[in-house]
Coordinates of C-alpha atoms in Angstrom, one line a residue:
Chain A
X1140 CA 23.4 -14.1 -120.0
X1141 CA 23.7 -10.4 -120.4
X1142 CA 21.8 -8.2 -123.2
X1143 CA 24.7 -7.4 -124.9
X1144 CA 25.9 -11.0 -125.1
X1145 CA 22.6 -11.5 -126.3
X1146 CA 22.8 -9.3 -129.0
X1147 CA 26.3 -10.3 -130.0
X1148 CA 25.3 -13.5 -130.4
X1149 CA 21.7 -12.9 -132.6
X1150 CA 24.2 -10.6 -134.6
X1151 CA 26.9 -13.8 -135.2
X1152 CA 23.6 -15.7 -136.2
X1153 CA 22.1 -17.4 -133.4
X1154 CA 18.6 -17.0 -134.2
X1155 CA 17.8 -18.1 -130.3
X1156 CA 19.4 -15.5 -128.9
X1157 CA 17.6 -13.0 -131.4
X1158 CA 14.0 -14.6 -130.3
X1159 CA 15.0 -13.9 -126.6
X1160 CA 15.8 -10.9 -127.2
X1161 CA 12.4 -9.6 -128.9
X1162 CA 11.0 -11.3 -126.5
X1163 CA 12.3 -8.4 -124.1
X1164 CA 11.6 -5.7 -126.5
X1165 CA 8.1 -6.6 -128.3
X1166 CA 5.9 -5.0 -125.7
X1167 CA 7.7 -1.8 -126.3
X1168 CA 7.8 -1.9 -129.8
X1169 CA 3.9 -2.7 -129.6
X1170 CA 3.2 0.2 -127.4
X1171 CA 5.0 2.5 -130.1
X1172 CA 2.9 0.9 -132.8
X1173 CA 0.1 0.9 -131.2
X1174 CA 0.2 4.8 -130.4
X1175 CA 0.3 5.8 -133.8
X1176 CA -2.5 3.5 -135.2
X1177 CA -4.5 2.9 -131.8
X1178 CA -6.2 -0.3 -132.9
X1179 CA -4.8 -4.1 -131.9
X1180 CA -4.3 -5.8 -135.6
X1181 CA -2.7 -2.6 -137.4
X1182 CA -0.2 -2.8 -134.2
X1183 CA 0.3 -6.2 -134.2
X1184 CA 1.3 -6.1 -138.0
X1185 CA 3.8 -3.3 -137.4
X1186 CA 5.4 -5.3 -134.6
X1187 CA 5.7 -8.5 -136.7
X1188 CA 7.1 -6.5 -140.0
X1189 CA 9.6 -4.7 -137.4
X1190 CA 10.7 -8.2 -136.2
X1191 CA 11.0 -9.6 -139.4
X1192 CA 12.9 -6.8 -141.1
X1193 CA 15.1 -6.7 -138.1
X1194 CA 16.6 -10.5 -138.2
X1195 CA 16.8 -10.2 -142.0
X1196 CA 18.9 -7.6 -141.6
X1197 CA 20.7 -8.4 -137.9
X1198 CA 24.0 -9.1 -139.0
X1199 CA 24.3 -5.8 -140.5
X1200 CA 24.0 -4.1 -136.9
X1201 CA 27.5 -3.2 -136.7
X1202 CA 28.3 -1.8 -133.1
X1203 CA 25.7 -4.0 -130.4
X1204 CA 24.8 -0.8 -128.0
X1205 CA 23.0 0.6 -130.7
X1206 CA 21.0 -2.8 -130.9
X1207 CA 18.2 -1.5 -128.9
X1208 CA 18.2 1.9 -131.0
X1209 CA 18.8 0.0 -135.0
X1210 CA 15.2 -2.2 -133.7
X1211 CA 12.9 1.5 -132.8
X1212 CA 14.3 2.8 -136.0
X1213 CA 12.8 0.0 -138.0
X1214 CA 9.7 0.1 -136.1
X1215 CA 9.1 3.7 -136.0
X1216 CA 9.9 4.0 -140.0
X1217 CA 7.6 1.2 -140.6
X1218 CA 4.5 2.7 -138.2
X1219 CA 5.1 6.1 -140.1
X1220 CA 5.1 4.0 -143.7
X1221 CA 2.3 2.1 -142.3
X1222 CA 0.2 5.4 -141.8
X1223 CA 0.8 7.1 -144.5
X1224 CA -0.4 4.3 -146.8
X1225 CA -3.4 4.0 -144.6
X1226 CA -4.3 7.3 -145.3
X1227 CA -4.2 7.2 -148.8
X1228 CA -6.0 4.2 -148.7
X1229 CA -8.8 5.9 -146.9
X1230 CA -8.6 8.7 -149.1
X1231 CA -9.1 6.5 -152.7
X1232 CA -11.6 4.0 -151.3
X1233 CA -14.1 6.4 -149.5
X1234 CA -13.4 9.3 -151.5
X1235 CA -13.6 11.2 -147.4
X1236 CA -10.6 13.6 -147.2
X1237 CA -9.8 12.2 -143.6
X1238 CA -6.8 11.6 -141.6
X1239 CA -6.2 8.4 -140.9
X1240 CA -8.8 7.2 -138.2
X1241 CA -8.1 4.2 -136.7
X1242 CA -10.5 2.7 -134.2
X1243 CA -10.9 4.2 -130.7
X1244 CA -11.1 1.8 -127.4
X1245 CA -12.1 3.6 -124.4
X1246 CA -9.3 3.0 -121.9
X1247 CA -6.7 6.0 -123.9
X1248 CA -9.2 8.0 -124.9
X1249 CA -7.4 10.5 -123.2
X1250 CA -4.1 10.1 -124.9
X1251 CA -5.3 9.5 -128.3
X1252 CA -7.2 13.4 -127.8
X1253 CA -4.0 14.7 -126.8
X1254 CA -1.8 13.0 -129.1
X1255 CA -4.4 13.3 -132.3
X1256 CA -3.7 17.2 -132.2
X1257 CA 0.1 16.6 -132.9
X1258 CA 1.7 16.3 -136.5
X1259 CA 3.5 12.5 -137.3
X1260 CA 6.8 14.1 -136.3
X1261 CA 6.0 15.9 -133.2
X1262 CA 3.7 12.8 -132.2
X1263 CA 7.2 10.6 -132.8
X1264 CA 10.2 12.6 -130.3
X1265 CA 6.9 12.9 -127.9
X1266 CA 6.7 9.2 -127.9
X1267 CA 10.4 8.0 -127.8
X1268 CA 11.6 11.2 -125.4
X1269 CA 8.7 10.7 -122.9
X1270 CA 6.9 7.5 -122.9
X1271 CA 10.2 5.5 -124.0
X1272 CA 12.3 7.7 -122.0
X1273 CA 15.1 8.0 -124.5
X1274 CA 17.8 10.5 -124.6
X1275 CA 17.4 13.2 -127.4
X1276 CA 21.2 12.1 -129.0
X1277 CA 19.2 8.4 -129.4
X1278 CA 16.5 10.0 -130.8
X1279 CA 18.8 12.0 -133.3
X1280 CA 19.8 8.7 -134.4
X1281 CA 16.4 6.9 -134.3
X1282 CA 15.3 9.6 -136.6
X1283 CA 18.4 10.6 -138.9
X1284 CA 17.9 14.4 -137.7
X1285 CA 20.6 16.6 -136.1
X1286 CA 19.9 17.2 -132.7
X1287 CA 19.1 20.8 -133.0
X1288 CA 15.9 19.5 -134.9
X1289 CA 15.3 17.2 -132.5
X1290 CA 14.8 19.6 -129.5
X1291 CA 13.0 22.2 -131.3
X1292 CA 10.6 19.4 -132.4
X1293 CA 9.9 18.7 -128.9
X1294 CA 10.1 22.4 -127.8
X1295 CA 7.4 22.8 -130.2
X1296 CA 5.1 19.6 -129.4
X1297 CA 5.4 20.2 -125.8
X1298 CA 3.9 23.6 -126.2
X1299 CA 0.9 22.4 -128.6
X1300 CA 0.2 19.4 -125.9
X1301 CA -0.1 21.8 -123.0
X1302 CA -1.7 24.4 -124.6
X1303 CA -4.0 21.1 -125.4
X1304 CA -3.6 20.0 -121.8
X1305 CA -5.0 23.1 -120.3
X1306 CA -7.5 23.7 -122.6
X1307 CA -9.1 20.4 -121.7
X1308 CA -8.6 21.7 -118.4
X1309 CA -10.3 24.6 -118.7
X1310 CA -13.5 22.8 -119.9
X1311 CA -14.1 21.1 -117.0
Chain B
X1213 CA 6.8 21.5 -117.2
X1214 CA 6.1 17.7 -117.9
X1215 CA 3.5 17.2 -115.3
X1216 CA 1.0 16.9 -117.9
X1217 CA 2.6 14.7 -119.7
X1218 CA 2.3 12.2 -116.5
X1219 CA -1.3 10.6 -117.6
X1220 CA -0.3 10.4 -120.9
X1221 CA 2.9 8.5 -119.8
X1222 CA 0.6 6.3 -117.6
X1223 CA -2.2 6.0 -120.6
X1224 CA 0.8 4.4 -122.6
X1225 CA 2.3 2.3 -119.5
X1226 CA -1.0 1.2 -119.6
X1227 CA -1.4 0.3 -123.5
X1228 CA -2.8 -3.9 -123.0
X1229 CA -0.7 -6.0 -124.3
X1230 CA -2.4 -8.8 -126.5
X1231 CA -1.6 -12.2 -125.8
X1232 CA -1.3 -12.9 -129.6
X1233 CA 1.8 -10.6 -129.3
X1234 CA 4.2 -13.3 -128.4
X1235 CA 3.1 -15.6 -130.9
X1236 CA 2.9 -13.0 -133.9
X1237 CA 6.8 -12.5 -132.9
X1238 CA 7.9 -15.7 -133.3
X1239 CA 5.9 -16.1 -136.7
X1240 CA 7.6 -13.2 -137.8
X1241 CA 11.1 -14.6 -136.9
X1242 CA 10.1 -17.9 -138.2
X1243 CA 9.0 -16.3 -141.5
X1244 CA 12.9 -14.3 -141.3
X1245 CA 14.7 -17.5 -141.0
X1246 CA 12.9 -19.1 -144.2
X1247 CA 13.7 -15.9 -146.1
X1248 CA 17.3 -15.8 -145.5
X1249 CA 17.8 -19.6 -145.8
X1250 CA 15.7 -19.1 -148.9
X1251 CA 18.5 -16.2 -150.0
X1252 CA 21.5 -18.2 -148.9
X1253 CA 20.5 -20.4 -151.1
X1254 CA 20.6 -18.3 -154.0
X1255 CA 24.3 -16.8 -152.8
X1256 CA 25.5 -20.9 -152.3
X1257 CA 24.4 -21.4 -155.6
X1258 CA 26.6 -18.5 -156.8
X1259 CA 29.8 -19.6 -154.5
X1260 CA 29.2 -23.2 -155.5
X1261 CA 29.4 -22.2 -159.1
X1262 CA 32.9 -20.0 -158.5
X1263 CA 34.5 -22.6 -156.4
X1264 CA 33.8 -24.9 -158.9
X1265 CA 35.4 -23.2 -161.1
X1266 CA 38.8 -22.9 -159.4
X1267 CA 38.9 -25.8 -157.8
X1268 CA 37.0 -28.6 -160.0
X1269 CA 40.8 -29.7 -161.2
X1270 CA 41.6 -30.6 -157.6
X1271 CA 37.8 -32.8 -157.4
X1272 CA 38.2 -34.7 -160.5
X1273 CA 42.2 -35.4 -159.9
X1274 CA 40.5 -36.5 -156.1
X1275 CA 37.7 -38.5 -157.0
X1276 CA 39.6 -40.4 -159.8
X1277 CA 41.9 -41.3 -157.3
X1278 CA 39.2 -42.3 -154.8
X1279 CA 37.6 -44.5 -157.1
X1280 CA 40.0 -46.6 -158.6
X1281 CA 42.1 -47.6 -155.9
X1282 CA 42.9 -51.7 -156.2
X1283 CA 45.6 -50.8 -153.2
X1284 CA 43.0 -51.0 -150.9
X1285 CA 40.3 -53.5 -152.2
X1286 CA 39.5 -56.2 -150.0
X1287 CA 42.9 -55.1 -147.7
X1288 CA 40.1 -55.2 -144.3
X1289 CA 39.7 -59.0 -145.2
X1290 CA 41.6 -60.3 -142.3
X1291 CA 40.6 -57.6 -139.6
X1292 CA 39.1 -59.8 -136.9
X1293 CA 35.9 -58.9 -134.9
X1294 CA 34.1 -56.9 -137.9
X1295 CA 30.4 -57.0 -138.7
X1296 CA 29.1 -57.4 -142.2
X1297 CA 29.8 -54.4 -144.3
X1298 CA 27.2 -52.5 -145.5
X1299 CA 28.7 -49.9 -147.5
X1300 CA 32.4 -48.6 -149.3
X1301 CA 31.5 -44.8 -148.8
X1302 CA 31.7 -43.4 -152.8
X1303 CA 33.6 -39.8 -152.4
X1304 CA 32.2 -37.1 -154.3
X1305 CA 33.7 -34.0 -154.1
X1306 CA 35.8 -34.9 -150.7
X1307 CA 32.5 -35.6 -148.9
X1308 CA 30.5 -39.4 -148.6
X1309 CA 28.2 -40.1 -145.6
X1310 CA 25.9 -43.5 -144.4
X1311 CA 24.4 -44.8 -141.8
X1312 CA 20.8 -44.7 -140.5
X1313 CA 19.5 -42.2 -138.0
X1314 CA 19.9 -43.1 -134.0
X1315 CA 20.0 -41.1 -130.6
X1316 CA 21.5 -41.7 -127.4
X1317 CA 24.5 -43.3 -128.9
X1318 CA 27.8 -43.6 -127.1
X1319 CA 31.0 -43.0 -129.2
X1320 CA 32.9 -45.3 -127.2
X1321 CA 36.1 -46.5 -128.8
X1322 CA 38.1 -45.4 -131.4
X1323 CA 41.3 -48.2 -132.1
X1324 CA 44.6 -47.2 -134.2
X1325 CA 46.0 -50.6 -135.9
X1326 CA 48.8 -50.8 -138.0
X1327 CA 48.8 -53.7 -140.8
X1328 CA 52.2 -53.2 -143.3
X1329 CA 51.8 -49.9 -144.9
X1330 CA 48.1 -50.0 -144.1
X1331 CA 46.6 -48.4 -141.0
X1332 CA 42.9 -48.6 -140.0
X1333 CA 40.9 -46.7 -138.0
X1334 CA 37.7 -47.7 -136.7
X1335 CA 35.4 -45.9 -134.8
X1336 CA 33.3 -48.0 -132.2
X1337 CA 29.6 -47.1 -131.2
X1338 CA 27.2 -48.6 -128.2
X1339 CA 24.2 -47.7 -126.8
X1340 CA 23.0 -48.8 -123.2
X1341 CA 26.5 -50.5 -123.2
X1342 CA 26.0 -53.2 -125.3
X1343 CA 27.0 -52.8 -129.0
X1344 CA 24.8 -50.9 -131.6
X1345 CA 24.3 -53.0 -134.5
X1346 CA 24.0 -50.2 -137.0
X1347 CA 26.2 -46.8 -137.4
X1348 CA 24.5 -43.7 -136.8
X1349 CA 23.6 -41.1 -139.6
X1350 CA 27.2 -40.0 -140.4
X1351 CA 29.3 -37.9 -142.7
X1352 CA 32.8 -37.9 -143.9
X1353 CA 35.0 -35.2 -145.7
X1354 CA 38.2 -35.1 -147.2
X1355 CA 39.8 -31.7 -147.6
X1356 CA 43.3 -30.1 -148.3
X1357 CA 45.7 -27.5 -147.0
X1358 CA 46.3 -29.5 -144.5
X1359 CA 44.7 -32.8 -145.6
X1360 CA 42.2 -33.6 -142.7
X1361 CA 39.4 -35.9 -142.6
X1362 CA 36.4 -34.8 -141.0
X1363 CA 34.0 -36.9 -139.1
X1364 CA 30.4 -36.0 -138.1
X1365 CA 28.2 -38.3 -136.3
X1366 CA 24.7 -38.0 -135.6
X1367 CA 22.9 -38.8 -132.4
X1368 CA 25.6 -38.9 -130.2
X1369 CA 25.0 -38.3 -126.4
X1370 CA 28.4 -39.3 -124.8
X1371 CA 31.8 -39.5 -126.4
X1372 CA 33.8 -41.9 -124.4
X1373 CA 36.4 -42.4 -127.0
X1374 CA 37.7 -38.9 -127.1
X1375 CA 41.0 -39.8 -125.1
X1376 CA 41.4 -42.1 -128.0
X1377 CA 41.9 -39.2 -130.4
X1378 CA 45.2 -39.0 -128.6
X1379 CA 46.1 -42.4 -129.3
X1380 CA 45.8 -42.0 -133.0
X1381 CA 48.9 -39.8 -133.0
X1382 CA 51.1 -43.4 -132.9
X1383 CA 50.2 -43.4 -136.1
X1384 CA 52.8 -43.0 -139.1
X1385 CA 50.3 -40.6 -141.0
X1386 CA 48.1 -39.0 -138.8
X1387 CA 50.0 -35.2 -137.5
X1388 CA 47.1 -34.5 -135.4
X1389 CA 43.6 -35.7 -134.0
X1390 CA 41.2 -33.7 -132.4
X1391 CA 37.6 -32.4 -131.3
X1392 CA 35.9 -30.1 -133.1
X1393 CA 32.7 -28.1 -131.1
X1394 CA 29.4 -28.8 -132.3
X1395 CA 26.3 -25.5 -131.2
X1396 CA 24.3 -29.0 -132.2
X1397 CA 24.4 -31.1 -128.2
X1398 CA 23.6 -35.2 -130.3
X1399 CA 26.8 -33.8 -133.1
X1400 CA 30.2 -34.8 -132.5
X1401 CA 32.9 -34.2 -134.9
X1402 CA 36.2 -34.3 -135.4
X1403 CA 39.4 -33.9 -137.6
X1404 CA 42.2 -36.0 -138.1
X1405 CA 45.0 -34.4 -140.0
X1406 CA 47.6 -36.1 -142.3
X1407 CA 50.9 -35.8 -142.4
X1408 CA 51.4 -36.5 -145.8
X1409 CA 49.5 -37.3 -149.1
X1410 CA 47.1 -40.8 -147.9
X1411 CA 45.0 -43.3 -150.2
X1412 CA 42.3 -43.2 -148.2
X1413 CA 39.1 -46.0 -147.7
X1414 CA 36.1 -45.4 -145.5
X1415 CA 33.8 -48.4 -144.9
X1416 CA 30.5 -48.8 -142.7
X1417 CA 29.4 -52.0 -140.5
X1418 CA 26.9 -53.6 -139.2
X1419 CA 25.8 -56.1 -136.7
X1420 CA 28.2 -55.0 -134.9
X1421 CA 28.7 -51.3 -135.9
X1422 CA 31.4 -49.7 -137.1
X1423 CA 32.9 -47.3 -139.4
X1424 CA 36.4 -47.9 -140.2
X1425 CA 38.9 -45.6 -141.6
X1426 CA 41.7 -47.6 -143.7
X1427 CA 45.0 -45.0 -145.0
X1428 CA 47.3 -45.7 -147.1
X1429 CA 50.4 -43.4 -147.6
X1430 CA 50.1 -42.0 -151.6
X1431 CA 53.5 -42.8 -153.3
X1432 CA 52.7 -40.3 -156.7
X1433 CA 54.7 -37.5 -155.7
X1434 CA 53.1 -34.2 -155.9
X1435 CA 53.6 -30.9 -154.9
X1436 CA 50.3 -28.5 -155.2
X1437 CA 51.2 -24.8 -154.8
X1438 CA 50.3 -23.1 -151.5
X1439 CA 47.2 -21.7 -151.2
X1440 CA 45.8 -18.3 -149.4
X1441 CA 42.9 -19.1 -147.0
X1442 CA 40.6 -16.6 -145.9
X1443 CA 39.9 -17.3 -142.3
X1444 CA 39.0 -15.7 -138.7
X1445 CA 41.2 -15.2 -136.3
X1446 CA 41.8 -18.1 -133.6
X1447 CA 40.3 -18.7 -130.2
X1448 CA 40.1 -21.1 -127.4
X1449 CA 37.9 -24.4 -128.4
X1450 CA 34.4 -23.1 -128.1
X1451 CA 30.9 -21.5 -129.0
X1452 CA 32.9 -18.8 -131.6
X1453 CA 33.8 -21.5 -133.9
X1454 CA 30.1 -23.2 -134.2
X1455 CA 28.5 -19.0 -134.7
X1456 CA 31.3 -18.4 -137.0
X1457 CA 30.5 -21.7 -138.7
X1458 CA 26.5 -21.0 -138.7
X1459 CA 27.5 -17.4 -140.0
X1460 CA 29.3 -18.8 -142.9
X1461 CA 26.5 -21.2 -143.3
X1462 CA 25.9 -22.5 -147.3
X1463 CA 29.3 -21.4 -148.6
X1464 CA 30.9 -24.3 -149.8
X1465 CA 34.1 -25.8 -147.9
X1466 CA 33.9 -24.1 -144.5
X1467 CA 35.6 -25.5 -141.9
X1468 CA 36.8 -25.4 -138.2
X1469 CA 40.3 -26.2 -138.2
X1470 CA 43.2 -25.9 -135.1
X1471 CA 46.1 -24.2 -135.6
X1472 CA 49.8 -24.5 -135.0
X1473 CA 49.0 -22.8 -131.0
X1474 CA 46.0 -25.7 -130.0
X1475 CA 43.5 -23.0 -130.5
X1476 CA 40.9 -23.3 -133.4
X1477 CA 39.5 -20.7 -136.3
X1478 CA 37.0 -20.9 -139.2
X1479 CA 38.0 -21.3 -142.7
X1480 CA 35.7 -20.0 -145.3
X1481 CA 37.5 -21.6 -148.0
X1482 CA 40.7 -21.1 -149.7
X1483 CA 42.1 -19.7 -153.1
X1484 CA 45.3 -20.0 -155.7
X1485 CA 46.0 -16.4 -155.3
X1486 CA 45.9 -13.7 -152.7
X1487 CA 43.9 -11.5 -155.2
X1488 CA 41.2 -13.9 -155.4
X1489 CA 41.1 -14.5 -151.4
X1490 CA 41.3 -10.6 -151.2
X1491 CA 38.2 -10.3 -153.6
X1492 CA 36.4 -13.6 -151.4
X1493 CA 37.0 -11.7 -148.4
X1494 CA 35.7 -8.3 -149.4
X1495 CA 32.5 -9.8 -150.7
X1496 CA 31.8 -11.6 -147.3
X1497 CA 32.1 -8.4 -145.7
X1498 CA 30.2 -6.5 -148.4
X1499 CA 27.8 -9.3 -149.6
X1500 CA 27.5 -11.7 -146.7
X1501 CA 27.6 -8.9 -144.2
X1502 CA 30.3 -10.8 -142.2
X1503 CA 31.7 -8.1 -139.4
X1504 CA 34.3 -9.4 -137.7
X1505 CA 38.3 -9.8 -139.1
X1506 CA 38.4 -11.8 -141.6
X1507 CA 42.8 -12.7 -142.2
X1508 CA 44.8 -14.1 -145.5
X1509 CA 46.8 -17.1 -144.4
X1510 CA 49.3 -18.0 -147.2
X1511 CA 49.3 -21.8 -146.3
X1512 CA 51.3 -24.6 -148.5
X1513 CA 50.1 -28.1 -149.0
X1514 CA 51.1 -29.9 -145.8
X1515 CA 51.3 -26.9 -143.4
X1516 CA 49.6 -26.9 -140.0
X1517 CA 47.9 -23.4 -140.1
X1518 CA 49.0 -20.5 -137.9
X1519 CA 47.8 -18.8 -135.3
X1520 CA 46.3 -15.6 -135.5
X1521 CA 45.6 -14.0 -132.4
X1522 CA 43.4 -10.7 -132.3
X1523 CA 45.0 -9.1 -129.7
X1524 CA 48.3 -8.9 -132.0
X1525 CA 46.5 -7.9 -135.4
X1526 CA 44.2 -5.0 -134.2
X1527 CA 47.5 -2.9 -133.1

């Protein structure tokens, strides 16, 4: 069976088809997670709200294309919720004026530098344009922004990362 | 430009997956499905309390009638080759049920026999081809607009007896017998529709078992007014009808019915007047968050419904 029989179906009701298809999508929406909040159990929590919200609200999905587009918006709003309680969190319990800092593994090291210079918003069109590969207009919709905002967000974090990029260069 | 975003890209390729991952998932949908049945709830209890309301008049008239019906008492006496009986099924509200729970059963005969005014029905089950000696976990419902029993029995694995259905349309009441699909593979149901107002008797079997529908044409003339039913539109026997059903889950009186064409729809229940129906509808597409066509069919007492066909509404 197809994707989009798939989604018709979890949309009618059928809760198997709806747990087939996360099963397709979960390792992306863990990799978005995980890139905001760059620690296992924080990831994993976003992932499991993101599933949950999405089959409580399934049959609401309206046009099944935009199936694929409906679940990143749910995840992505959640991860950005997610961090900004974090942070305020931090802020009342240790009384340390900090950004969120979640726990660093070595592997990413790399693109946790590069990505911890970037605001939420520019860190968000940077993950879905180039590590999710999606097209701007998807984006636009992922993020309830026109599309002019969309590309001058980019413009703009694109810059700041290779300006970043060639710093780092330039160190070594 | 985007060379230097290539490690990056590759950094998040690279992101390990947990193995919890897969497991967390299904929790989560696990804990979804307990919410929403959890919320259905709540909306049944709201529907069951409006249907009530407009259609407790029809119950009591239909359980009074069910329950006090010396025409049929004892009228199975001389029916030979029947088990001991273990139950007459009580109506309440159209629905009654029995039985104990069983797999692997066949369905394997269903026989038509005519006695005076009196016709029974009775529905045959064996497992490993020798007889079962009790009936499997069943339910029966009576409903209106048309009037159509509906069988459901559990634990089924092979229904032998569905070329019977075909026989039963010798009879002098029955307009129409026939399948009805079942997502569930061990469910098999079906409907028989009336043609006219019965006295109807359901009894259960054992040692050998059966369940055996008697019917009983219902002199009392009546004539209920039509009704408008708020339904989807048809299509061929199939999967649609069971989502549609498991869609429409918890409100009370859904049904899979076949139209007028062979092919088959869902009913989400029916009301006296087309503004009610036209408020029912609207709230399953605002409350339930039902998105397909949902159609008013106008339908009177004794009518086979009518086709709708997609193709011919959406222009």
């Amino acid at each position: 069976m197809n994707e989009t029989e798939l989604v018709k179906k979890a949309i009618a009701g059928d809760d198997d088809s709806f747990s087939k298809l996360m099963a397709t999508q979960r390792d992306r929406l863990y990799r978005i997670a995980y890139t905001y909040v760059r620690n296992r159990d924080d990831a994993l929590e976003i992932v499991q709200e993101t599933v949950y919200r999405a089959l409580i609200s399934v049959h609401k999905v309206r046009e099944p294309q935009y199936f694929n587009t409906w679940l990143t918006k749910i995840a992505v709003n959640y991860a950005l919720d997610f961090i900004r309680k974090a942070k305020k969190t931090v802020y009342i319990d240790s009384d340390i004026e900090a950004e969120y800092v979640p726990e660093q593994t070595e592997q990413h090291i790399d693109l946790h530098q590069a990505m911890d210079s970037l605001d939420e918003k520019s860190k968000t069109v940077i993950i879905l344009r180039y590590f999710e590969d999606l097209p701007l207009k998807e984006i636009s919709d992922i993020l309830d922004w026109p599309l002019s905002t969309v590309k001058s967000t980019v413009y703009r974090a694109l810059a700041k990362l290779n300006v970043d990029l060639r710093e780092g260069e330039d160190d070594e | 430009m985007n060379k230097q975003l290539d490690p990056l890209k590759k950094a998040y390729d690279e992101i390990v997956i947990p193995e919890q991952l897969a497991a967390v998932t299904e929790a989560a949908i696990e804990r979804a499905r307990n919410e929403r049945k959890r919320q259905r709830q709540k909306r049944t209890n709201r529907w069951v309390t409006r249907f009530t309301a407009t259609a407790a008049g029809l119950f009591i008239l239909f359980a009074v009638s069910v329950n006090t019906m010396p025409a049929l008492a004892s009228s199975l006496e001389d029916v030979p080759g029947l088990g001991k009986l273990v139950r007459i099924l009580q109506f309440n509200q159209g629905s009654a049920g029995g039985g104990v729970i069983t797999d692997s059963t066949d369905i394997n005969v269903i026989s038509l026999q005519k006695k005076d005014d009196l016709e029974h029905i009775a529905i045959h089950f064996q497992q490993n081809n020798q007889n079962q000696q009790h009936v499997n976990s069943f339910s029966v419902r009576y409903s209106e607009y048309p009037n159509t029993m509906t069988f459901a029995i559990g634990g089924v694995r092979r229904f032998t007896a569905e070329q019977d259905l075909a026989a039963l349309l010798k009879s002098d009441l029955i307009e129409d017998a026939y399948l009805v699909v079942s997502l569930d593979d061990s469910l098999v149901r079906f409907n028989i529709t009336l043609k006219k107002n019965v006295v109807y008797e359901v009894k259960e079997f054992k040692e050998p078992a059966q369940v055996v529908l008697t019917l009983k044409p219902d002199t009392s003339e009546t004539s209920p007014p039509p009704v408008y039913s708020v339904r989807t539109a048809s299509s061929p026997f199939g999967e649609s009808q069971g989502i549609y059903e498991e869609t429409l889950l918890g409100i009370e009186g859904v049904r899979t019915l076949k139209d007028r064409q062979g092919t088959f729809f869902v009913e989400a229940g029916y009301y006296g007047t087309e503004a009610e129906a036209r408020t029912f509808l609207d709230e399953l597409k605002t409350i339930y968050g039902f998105t397909d066509n949902l159609y008013i069919e106008k339908r009177e007492a004794l009518q086979v419904p009518e086709a709708i066909n997609i193709d011919e509404t959406v222009r």
